[in-house]
Coordinates of C-alpha atoms and ligand atoms in Angstrom, one line a residue:
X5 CA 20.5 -42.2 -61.0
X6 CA 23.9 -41.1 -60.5
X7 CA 26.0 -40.3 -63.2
X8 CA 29.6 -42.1 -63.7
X9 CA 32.3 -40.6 -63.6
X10 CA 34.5 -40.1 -66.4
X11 CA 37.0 -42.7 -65.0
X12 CA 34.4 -44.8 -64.4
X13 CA 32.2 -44.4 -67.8
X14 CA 35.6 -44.8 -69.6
X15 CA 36.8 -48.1 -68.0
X16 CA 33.5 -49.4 -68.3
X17 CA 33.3 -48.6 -72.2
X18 CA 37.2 -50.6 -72.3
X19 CA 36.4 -53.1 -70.9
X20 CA 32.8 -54.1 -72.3
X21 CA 34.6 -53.2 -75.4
X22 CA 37.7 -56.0 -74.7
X23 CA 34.8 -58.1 -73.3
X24 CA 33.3 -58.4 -76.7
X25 CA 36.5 -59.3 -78.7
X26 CA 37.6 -61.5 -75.8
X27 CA 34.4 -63.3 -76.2
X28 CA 34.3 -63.4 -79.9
X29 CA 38.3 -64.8 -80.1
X30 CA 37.2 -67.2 -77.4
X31 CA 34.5 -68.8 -79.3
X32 CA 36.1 -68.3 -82.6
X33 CA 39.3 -69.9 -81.1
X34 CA 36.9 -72.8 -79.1
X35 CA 35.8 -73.5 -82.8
X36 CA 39.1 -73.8 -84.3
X37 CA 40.3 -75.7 -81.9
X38 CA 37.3 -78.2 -82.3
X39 CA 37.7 -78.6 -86.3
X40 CA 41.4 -79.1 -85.4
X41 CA 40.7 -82.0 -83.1
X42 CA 37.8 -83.7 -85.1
X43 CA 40.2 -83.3 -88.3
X44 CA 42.9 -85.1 -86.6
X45 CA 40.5 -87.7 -85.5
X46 CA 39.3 -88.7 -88.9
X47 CA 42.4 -88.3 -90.3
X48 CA 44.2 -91.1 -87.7
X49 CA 40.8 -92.9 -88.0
X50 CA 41.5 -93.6 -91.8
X51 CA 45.0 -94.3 -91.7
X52 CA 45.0 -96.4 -89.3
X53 CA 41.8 -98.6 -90.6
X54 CA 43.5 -98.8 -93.8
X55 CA 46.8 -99.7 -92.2
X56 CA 44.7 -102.4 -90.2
X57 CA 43.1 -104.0 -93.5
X58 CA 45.4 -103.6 -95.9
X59 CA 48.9 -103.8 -93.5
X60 CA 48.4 -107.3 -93.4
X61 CA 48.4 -109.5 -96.7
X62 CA 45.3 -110.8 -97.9
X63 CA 46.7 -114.9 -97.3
X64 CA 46.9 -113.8 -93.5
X65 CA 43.7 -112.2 -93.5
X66 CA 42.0 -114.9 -94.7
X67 CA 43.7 -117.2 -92.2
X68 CA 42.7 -114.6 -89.0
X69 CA 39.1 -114.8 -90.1
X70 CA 38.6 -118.3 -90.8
X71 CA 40.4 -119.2 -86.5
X72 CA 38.1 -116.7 -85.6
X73 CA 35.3 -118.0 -86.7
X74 CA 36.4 -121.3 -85.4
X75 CA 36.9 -119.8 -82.3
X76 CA 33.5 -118.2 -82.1
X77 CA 31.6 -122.1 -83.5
X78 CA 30.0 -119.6 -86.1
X79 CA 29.3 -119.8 -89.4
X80 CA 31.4 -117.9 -91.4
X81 CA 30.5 -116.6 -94.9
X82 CA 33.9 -117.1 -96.2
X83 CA 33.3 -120.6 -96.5
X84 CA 36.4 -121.5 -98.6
X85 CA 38.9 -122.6 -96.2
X86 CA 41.8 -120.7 -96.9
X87 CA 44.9 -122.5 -98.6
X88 CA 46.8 -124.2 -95.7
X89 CA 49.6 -122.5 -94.4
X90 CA 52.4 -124.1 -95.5
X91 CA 54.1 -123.9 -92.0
X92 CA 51.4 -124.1 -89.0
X93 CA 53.7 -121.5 -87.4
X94 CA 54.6 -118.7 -89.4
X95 CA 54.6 -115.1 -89.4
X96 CA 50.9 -116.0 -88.3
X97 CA 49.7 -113.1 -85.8
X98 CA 46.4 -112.1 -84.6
X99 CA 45.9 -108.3 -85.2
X100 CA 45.4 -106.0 -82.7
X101 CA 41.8 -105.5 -82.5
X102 CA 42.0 -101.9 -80.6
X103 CA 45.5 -99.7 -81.1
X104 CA 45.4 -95.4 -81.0
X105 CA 41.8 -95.2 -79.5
X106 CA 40.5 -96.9 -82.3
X107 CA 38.3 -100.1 -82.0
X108 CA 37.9 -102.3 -85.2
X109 CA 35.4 -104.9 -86.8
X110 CA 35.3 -107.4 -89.1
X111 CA 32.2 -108.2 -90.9
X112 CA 31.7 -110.3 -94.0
X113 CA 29.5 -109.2 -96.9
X114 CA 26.3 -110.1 -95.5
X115 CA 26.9 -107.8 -93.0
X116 CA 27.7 -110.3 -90.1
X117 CA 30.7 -109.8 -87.8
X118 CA 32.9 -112.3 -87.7
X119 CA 35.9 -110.4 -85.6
X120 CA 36.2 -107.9 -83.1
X121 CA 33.5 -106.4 -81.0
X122 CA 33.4 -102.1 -80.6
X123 CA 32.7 -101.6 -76.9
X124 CA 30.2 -98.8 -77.5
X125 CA 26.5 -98.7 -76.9
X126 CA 25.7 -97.7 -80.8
X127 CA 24.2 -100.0 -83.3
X128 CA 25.5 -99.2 -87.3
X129 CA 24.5 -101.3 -89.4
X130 CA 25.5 -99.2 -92.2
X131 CA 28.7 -99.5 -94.5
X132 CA 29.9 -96.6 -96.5
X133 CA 32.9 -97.4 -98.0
X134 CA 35.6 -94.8 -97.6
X135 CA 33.4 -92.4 -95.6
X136 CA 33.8 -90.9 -92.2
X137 CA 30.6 -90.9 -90.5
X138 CA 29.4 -89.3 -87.4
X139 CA 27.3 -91.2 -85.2
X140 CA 26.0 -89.9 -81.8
X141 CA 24.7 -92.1 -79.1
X142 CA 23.7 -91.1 -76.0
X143 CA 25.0 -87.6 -75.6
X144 CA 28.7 -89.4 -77.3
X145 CA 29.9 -88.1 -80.3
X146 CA 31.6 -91.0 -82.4
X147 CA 33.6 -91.2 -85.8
X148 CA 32.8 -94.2 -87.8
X149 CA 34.9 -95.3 -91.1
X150 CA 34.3 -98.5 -93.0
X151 CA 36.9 -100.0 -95.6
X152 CA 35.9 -102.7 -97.9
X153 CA 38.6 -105.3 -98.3
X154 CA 38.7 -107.8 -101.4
X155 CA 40.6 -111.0 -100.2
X156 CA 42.5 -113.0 -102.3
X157 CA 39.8 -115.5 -103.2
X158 CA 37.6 -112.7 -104.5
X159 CA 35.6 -112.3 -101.6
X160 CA 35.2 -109.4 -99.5
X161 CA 35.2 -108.2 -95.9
X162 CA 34.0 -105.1 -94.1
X163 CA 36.9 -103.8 -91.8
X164 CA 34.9 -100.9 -89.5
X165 CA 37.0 -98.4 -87.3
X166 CA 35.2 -96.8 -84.6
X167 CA 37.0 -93.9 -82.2
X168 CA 34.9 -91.4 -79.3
X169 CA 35.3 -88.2 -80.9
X170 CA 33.6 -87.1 -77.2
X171 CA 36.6 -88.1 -75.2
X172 CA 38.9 -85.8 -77.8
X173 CA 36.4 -83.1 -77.5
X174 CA 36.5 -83.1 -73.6
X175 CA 40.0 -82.4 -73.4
X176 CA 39.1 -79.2 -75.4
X177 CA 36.1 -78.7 -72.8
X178 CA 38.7 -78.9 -70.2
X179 CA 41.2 -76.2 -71.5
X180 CA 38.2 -74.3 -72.8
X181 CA 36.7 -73.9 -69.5
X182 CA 40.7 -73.0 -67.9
X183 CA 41.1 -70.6 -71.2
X184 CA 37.9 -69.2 -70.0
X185 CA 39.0 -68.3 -66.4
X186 CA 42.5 -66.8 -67.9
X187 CA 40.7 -64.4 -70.0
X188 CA 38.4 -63.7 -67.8
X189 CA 41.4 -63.1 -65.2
X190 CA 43.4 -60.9 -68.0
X191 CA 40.4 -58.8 -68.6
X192 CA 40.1 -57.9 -65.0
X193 CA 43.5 -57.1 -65.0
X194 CA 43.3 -54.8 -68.2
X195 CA 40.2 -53.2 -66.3
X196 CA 42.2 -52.2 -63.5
X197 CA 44.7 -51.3 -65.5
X198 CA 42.4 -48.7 -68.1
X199 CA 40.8 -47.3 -64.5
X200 CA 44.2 -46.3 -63.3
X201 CA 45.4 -45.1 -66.7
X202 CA 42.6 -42.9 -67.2
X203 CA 42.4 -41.5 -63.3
X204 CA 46.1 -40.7 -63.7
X205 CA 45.5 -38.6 -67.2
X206 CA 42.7 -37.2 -65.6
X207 CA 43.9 -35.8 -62.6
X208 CA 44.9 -32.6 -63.8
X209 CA 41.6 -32.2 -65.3
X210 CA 40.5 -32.5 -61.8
X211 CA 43.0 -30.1 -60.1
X212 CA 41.6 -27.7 -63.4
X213 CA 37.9 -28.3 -61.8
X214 CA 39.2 -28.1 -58.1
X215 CA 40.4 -24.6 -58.8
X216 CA 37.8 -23.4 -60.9
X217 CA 35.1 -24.5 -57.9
X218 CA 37.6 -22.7 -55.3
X219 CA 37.1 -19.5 -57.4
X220 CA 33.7 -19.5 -58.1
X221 CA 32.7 -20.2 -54.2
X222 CA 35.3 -17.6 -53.3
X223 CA 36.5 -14.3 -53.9
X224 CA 40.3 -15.2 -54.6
X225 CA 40.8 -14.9 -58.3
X226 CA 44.9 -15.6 -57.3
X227 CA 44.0 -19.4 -57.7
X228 CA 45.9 -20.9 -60.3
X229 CA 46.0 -24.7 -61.5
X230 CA 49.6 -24.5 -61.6
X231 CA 50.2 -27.6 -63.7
X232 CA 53.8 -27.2 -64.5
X233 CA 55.9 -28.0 -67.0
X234 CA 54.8 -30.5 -69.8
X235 CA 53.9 -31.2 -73.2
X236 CA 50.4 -32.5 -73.7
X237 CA 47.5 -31.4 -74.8
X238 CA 46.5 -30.8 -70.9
X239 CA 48.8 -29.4 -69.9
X240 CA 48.9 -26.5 -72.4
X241 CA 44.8 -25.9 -71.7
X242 CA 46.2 -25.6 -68.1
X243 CA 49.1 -23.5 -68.9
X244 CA 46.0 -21.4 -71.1
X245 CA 43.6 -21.5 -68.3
X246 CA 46.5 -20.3 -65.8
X247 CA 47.3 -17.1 -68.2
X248 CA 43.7 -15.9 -68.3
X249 CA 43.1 -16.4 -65.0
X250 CA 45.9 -14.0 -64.9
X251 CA 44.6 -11.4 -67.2
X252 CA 41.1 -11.9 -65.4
X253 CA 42.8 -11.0 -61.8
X254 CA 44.4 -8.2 -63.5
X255 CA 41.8 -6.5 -65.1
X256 CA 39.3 -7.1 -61.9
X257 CA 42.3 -5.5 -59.8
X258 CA 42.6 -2.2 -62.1
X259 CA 38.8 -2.4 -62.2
X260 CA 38.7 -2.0 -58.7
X261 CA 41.8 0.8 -58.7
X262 CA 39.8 2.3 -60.6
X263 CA 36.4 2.1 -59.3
X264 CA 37.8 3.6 -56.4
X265 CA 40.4 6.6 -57.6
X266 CA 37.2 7.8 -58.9
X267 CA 35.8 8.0 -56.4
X268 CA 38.1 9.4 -54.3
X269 CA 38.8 12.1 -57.0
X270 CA 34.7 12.7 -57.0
X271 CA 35.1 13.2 -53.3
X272 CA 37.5 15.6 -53.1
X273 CA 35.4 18.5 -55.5
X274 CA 31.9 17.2 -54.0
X275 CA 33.7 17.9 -50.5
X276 CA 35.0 21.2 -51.5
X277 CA 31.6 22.2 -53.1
X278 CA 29.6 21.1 -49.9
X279 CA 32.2 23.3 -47.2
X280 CA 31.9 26.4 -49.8
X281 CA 28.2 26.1 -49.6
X282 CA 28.2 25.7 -46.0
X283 CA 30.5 28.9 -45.3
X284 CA 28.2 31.1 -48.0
X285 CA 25.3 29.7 -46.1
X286 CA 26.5 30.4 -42.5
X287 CA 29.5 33.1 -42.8
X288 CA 29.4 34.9 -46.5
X289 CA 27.7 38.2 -45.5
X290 CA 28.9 40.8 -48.2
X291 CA 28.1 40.0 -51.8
X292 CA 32.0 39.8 -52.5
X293 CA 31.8 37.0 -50.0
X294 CA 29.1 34.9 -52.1
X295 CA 31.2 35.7 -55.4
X296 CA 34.1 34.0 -54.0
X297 CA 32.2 30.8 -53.1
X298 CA 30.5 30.5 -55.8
X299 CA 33.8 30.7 -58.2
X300 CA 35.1 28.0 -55.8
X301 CA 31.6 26.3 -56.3
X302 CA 31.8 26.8 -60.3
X303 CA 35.6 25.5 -60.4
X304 CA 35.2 22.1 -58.4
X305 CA 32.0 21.7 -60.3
X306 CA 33.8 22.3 -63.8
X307 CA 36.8 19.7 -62.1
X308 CA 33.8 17.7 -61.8
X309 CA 31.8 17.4 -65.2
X310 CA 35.4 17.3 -66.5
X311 CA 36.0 14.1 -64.7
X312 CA 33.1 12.7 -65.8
X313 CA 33.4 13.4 -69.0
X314 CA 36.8 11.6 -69.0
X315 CA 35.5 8.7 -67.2
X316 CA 32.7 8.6 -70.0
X317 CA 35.1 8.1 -72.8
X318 CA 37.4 5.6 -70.7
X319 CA 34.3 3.4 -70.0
X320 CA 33.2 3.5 -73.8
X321 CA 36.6 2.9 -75.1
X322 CA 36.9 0.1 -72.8
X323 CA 33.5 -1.5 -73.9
X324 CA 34.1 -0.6 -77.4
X325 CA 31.3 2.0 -77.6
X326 CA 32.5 4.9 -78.5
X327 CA 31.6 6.5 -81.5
X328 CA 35.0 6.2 -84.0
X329 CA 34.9 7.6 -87.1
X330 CA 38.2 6.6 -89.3
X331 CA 38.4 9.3 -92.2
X332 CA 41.4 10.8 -94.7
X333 CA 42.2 13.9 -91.7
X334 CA 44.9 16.3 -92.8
X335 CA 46.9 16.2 -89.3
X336 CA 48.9 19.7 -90.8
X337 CA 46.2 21.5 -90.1
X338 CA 44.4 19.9 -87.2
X339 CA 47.8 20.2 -85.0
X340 CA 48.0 24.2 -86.1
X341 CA 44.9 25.0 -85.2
X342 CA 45.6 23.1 -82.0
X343 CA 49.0 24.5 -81.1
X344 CA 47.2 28.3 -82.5
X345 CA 44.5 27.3 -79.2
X346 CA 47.4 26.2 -76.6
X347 CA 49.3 29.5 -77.7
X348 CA 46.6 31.3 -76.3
X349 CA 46.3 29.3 -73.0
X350 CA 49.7 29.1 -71.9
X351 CA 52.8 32.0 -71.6
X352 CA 55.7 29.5 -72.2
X353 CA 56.9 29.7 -76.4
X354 CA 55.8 27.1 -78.7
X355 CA 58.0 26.4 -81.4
X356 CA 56.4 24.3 -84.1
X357 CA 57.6 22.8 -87.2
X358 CA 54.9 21.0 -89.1
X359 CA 55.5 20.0 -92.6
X360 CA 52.7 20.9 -95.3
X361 CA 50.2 18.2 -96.2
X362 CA 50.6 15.5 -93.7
X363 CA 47.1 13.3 -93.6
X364 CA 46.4 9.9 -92.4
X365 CA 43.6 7.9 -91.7
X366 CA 41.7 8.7 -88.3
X367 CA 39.1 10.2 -85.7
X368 CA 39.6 13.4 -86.0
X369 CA 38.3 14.2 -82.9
X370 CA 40.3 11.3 -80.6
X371 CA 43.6 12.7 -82.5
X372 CA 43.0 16.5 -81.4
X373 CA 42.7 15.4 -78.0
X374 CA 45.8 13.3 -78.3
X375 CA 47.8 16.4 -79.7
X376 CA 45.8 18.6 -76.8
X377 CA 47.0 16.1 -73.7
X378 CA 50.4 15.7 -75.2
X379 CA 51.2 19.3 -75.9
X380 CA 49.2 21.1 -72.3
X381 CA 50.7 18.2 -70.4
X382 CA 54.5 19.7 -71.9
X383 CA 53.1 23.0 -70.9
X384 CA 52.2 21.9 -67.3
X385 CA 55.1 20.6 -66.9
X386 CA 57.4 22.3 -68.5
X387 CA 59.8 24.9 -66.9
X388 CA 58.9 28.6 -66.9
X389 CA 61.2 30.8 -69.5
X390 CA 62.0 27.7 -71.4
X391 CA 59.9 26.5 -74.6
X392 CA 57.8 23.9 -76.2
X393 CA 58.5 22.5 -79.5
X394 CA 56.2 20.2 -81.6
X395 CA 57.0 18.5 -84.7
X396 CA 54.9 16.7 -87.0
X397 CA 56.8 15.1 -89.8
X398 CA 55.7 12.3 -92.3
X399 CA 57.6 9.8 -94.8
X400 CA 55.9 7.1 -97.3
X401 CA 54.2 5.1 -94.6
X402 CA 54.2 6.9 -91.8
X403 CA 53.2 10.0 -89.6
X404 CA 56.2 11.1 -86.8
X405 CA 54.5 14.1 -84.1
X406 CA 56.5 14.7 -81.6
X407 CA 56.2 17.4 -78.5
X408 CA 59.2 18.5 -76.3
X409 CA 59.5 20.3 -73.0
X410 CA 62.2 21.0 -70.9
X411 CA 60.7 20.8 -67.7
X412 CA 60.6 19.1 -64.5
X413 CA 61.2 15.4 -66.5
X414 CA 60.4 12.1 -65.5
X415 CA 62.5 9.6 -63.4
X416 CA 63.5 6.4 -65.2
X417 CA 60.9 4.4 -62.3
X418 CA 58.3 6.5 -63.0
X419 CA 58.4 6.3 -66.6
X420 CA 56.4 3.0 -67.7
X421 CA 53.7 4.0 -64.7
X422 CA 52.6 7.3 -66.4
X423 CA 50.4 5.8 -68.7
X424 CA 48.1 3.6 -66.0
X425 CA 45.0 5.5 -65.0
X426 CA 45.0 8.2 -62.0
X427 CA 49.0 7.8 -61.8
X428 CA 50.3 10.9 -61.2
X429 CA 53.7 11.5 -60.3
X430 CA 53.7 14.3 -57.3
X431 CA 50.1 14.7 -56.9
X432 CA 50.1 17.9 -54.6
X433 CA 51.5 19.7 -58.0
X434 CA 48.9 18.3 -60.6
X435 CA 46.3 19.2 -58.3
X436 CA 46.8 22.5 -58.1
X437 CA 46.1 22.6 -61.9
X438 CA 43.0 20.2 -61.7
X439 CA 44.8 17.5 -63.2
X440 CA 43.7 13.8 -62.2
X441 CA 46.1 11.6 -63.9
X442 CA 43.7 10.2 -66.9
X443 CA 45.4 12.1 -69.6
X444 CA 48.0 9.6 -70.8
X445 CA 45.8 6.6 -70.5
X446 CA 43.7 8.0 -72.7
X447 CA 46.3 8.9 -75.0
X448 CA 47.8 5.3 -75.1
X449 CA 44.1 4.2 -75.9
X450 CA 44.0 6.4 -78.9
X451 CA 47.0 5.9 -79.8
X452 CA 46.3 1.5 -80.0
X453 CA 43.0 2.2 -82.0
X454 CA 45.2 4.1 -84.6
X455 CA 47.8 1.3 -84.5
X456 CA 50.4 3.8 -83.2
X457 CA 52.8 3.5 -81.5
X458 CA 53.7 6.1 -78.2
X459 CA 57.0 6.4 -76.3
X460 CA 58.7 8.7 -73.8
X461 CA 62.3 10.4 -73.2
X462 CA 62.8 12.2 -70.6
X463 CA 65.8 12.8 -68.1
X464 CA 64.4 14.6 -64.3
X465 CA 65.4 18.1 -64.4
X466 CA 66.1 18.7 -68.0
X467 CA 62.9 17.7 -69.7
X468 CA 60.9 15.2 -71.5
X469 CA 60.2 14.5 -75.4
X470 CA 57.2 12.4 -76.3
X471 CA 56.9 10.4 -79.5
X472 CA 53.9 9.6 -81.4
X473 CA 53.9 7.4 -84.6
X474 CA 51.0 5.9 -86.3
X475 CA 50.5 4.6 -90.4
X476 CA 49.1 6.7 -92.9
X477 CA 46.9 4.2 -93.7
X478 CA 45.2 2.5 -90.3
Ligands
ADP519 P1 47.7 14.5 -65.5 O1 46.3 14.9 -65.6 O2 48.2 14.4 -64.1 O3 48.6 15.4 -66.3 P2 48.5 12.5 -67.4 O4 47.9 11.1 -67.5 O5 48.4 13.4 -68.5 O6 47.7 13.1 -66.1 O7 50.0 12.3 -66.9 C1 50.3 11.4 -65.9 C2 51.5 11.9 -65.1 O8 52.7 11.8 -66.0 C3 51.5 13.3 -64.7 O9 50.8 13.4 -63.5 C4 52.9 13.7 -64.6 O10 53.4 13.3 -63.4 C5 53.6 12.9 -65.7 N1 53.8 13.6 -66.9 C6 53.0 13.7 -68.0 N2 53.6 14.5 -69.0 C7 54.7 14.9 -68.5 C8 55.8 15.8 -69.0 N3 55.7 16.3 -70.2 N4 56.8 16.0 -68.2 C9 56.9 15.5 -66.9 N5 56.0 14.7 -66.4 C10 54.9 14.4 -67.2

């Protein structure tokens, strides 16, 4: 089977739930309402048979039953004939055998009736003085309340009230059934409402899934949900979603620039190699000939492996492979014996000013070859006749090295792009001195696994300075 959607599974889950406490308040009220009505009913029911028997005096009383029973020819039990009035026409008045939906009766002691007659198909024999009974005869529900009345000769009557509790009840029936239909009606309403509600919160988790479906079927990662502005709890997973979708297109994009500037820098030696063999194979005749290919041969091949060594340690730094090895290194003498090395490479003076005994915490190895780039790359492009000065300086928390050149410089544009991978300023220059534009990158990498912190001065023409600080303590 299907599954519901969320809209759906939530509405449906409202409104059962509103069903049950509609339903439950329903009956609950339905009952109320019935207690209220029969409590009314028995409360008029006794007031009003106690108004009937003793609202008149008992003289009168006696007068009422004895014409009655005259009227009827039957026996009566109150045999005395009452004391004759003393006017044949005073107050004298019949009461009202029926008044509020209440039908009375008369009966003397022995249980006969000797006034009134109750419409109803019920027989009750029974008298229960000061009781409200509840007698039900066919399928009618009936309140029943007897009063015993002591007349002024001593003798006493029955007076019996008799209302339809039924025909109360069915005007609760009525409204129940028209309450029924209104709540019914409301609940439909609040159904409809809770569905549109909960599609309009959930529509920007749909534009979330309607984007992520367009990336994962395509190949544009430059989808983004694209929420806007707002303050909830969705929109800030969008807002989320929209930034890592960012970082994700970014990394796959320099993941590709990357994939293929290695390439082409694998081309370019691999090309050169595959010429040089050709021309030894076909041409080179003398054995100076071969020697000069095959120096060619051994310096692309050495561009090569150096490459690859470099694209090594980029692909384990970025998975978090390599090998680091934080220890107490004393950076005094790492960075002589570094500068002692360059010395010998290069022509151009190094000046250095290192102060005694500075140490910090790092790879020994990935800090040499951030002094190495740093300082060759200030010989490379430095300016002939000129110098290169390195300073390595320390204070309580931290380690200042520092390398300065006044060569070729850098302009202001160029500056924040030296330290992505293959950048290279003027290529046709670097390439000359097998340089391939890694150098930096890797030297901002070290630099962030030893919590340092790298920056660059430099003005074209006049030269650049590079900074390099890092704690003592990573
Ligand atoms: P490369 O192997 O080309 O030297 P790097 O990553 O070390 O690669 O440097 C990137 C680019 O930054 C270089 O190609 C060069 O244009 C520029 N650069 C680096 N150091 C200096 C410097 N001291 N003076 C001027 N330009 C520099």
């Amino acid at each position: 089977m299907k599954r519901l959607s969320i809209k759906m599974r939530v509405t449906a889950w409202f409104t059962i739930v509103m069903l049950v406490i509609a339903t439950v308040m329903f009956f609950l009220m339905v009952e109320n309402r019935i207690r209220q009505v029969t409590n009314e009913a028995e409360q008029s029911l006794i007031k009003n048979v106690t108004d009937f028997s003793g609202g008149m005096s008992s003289k009168q009383f006696m007068r009422v039953v004895q014409e009655d029973s005259k009227t009827k020819n039957a026996p009566s039990d109150l045999s005395e004939p009452p004391p004759a009035p003393e006017k044949p026409d005073d107050n004298f008045r019949k009461p009202n055998m029926y008044g509020k939906g209440i039908h009375y009766e008369v009966y003397n002691e022995d249980g006969e009736l000797i006034m009134g007659k109750i419409p109803f198909d019920f027989e009750d024999t029974q008298f229960d003085d000061g009781k409200v009974r509840t007698v039900v005869s066919e399928s009618e529900k009936y309140l029943v309340y007897d009063k015993k009345t002591v007349m002024q000769d001593g003798q006493a009557v029955w007076v019996k009230g008799v209302t339809n509790l039924s025909a109360s009840l069915n005007a609760v029936n009525v409204t129940k059934t028209s309450d029924f239909l209104i709540i019914a009606a409301l609940i439909l309403i609040a159904a409809a409402g809770g569905y549109l509600i909960v599609k309009r919160a959930l529509a920007p988790v749909q534009k979330m899934s309607l984007t992520a479906q367009k990336i994962s079927t395509g190949n544009n990662l430059s989808q983004r949900i694209a929420l806007g502005e707002g303050k909830d709890e969705i929109y800030q997973l969008a807002n989320v979603l929209d930034n890592m979708l960012e970082r994700i297109e970014c990394s796959f994009e320099s993941e590709k620039q990357f994939t293929s500037d290695a390439s082409h820098e694998l081309r370019t030696p691999v090309a050169v190699i595959n010429s040089e063999c050709e021309y030894a194979l076909d041409c080179a005749k003398t054995g100076e000939e071969y020697n000069e290919s095959i120096t060619v041969i051994k310096r692309q091949a050495d561009k090569m492996s150096r490459l690859i060594s470099e694209l090594l340690m980029i692909s384990r730094m970025d998975k978090n492979t390599l090998d680091v090895n934080f220890e107490r290194v004393n950076l005094s003498e790492l960075l002589e014996a570094v500068c002692d090395e360059q010395r010998e490479l290069h022509e151009t003076r190094l000046i250095v000013e290192i102060q005694k005994d500075v140490s910090a915490m790092a790879d020994e190895m990935l800090i040499a070859r951030l002094f190495i780039n740093l300082i060759s790359n200030a010989f490379d492009y430095g300016a002939d006749g000129e110098y290169v000065k390195v300073c390595l300086l320390k204070d309580k928390e931290n380690i200042y090295f520092s390398v300065e050149d006044k060569g070729i410089g850098i302009a202001g544009d160029e500056i924040e792009r030296i330290w992505e991978r293959f950048y290279q300023v003027s290529k046709s220059r670097n390439n000359e001195k097998g340089n391939m534009g890694l150098g930096l990158s890797m030297v901002k990498e070290i630099a962030q696994m030893h919590k340092g912190n790298l920056r660059v001065e430099s003005e074209p023409g006049k030269g650049s300075t590079f900074y390099f600080t890092m704690p003592q303590n990573v």
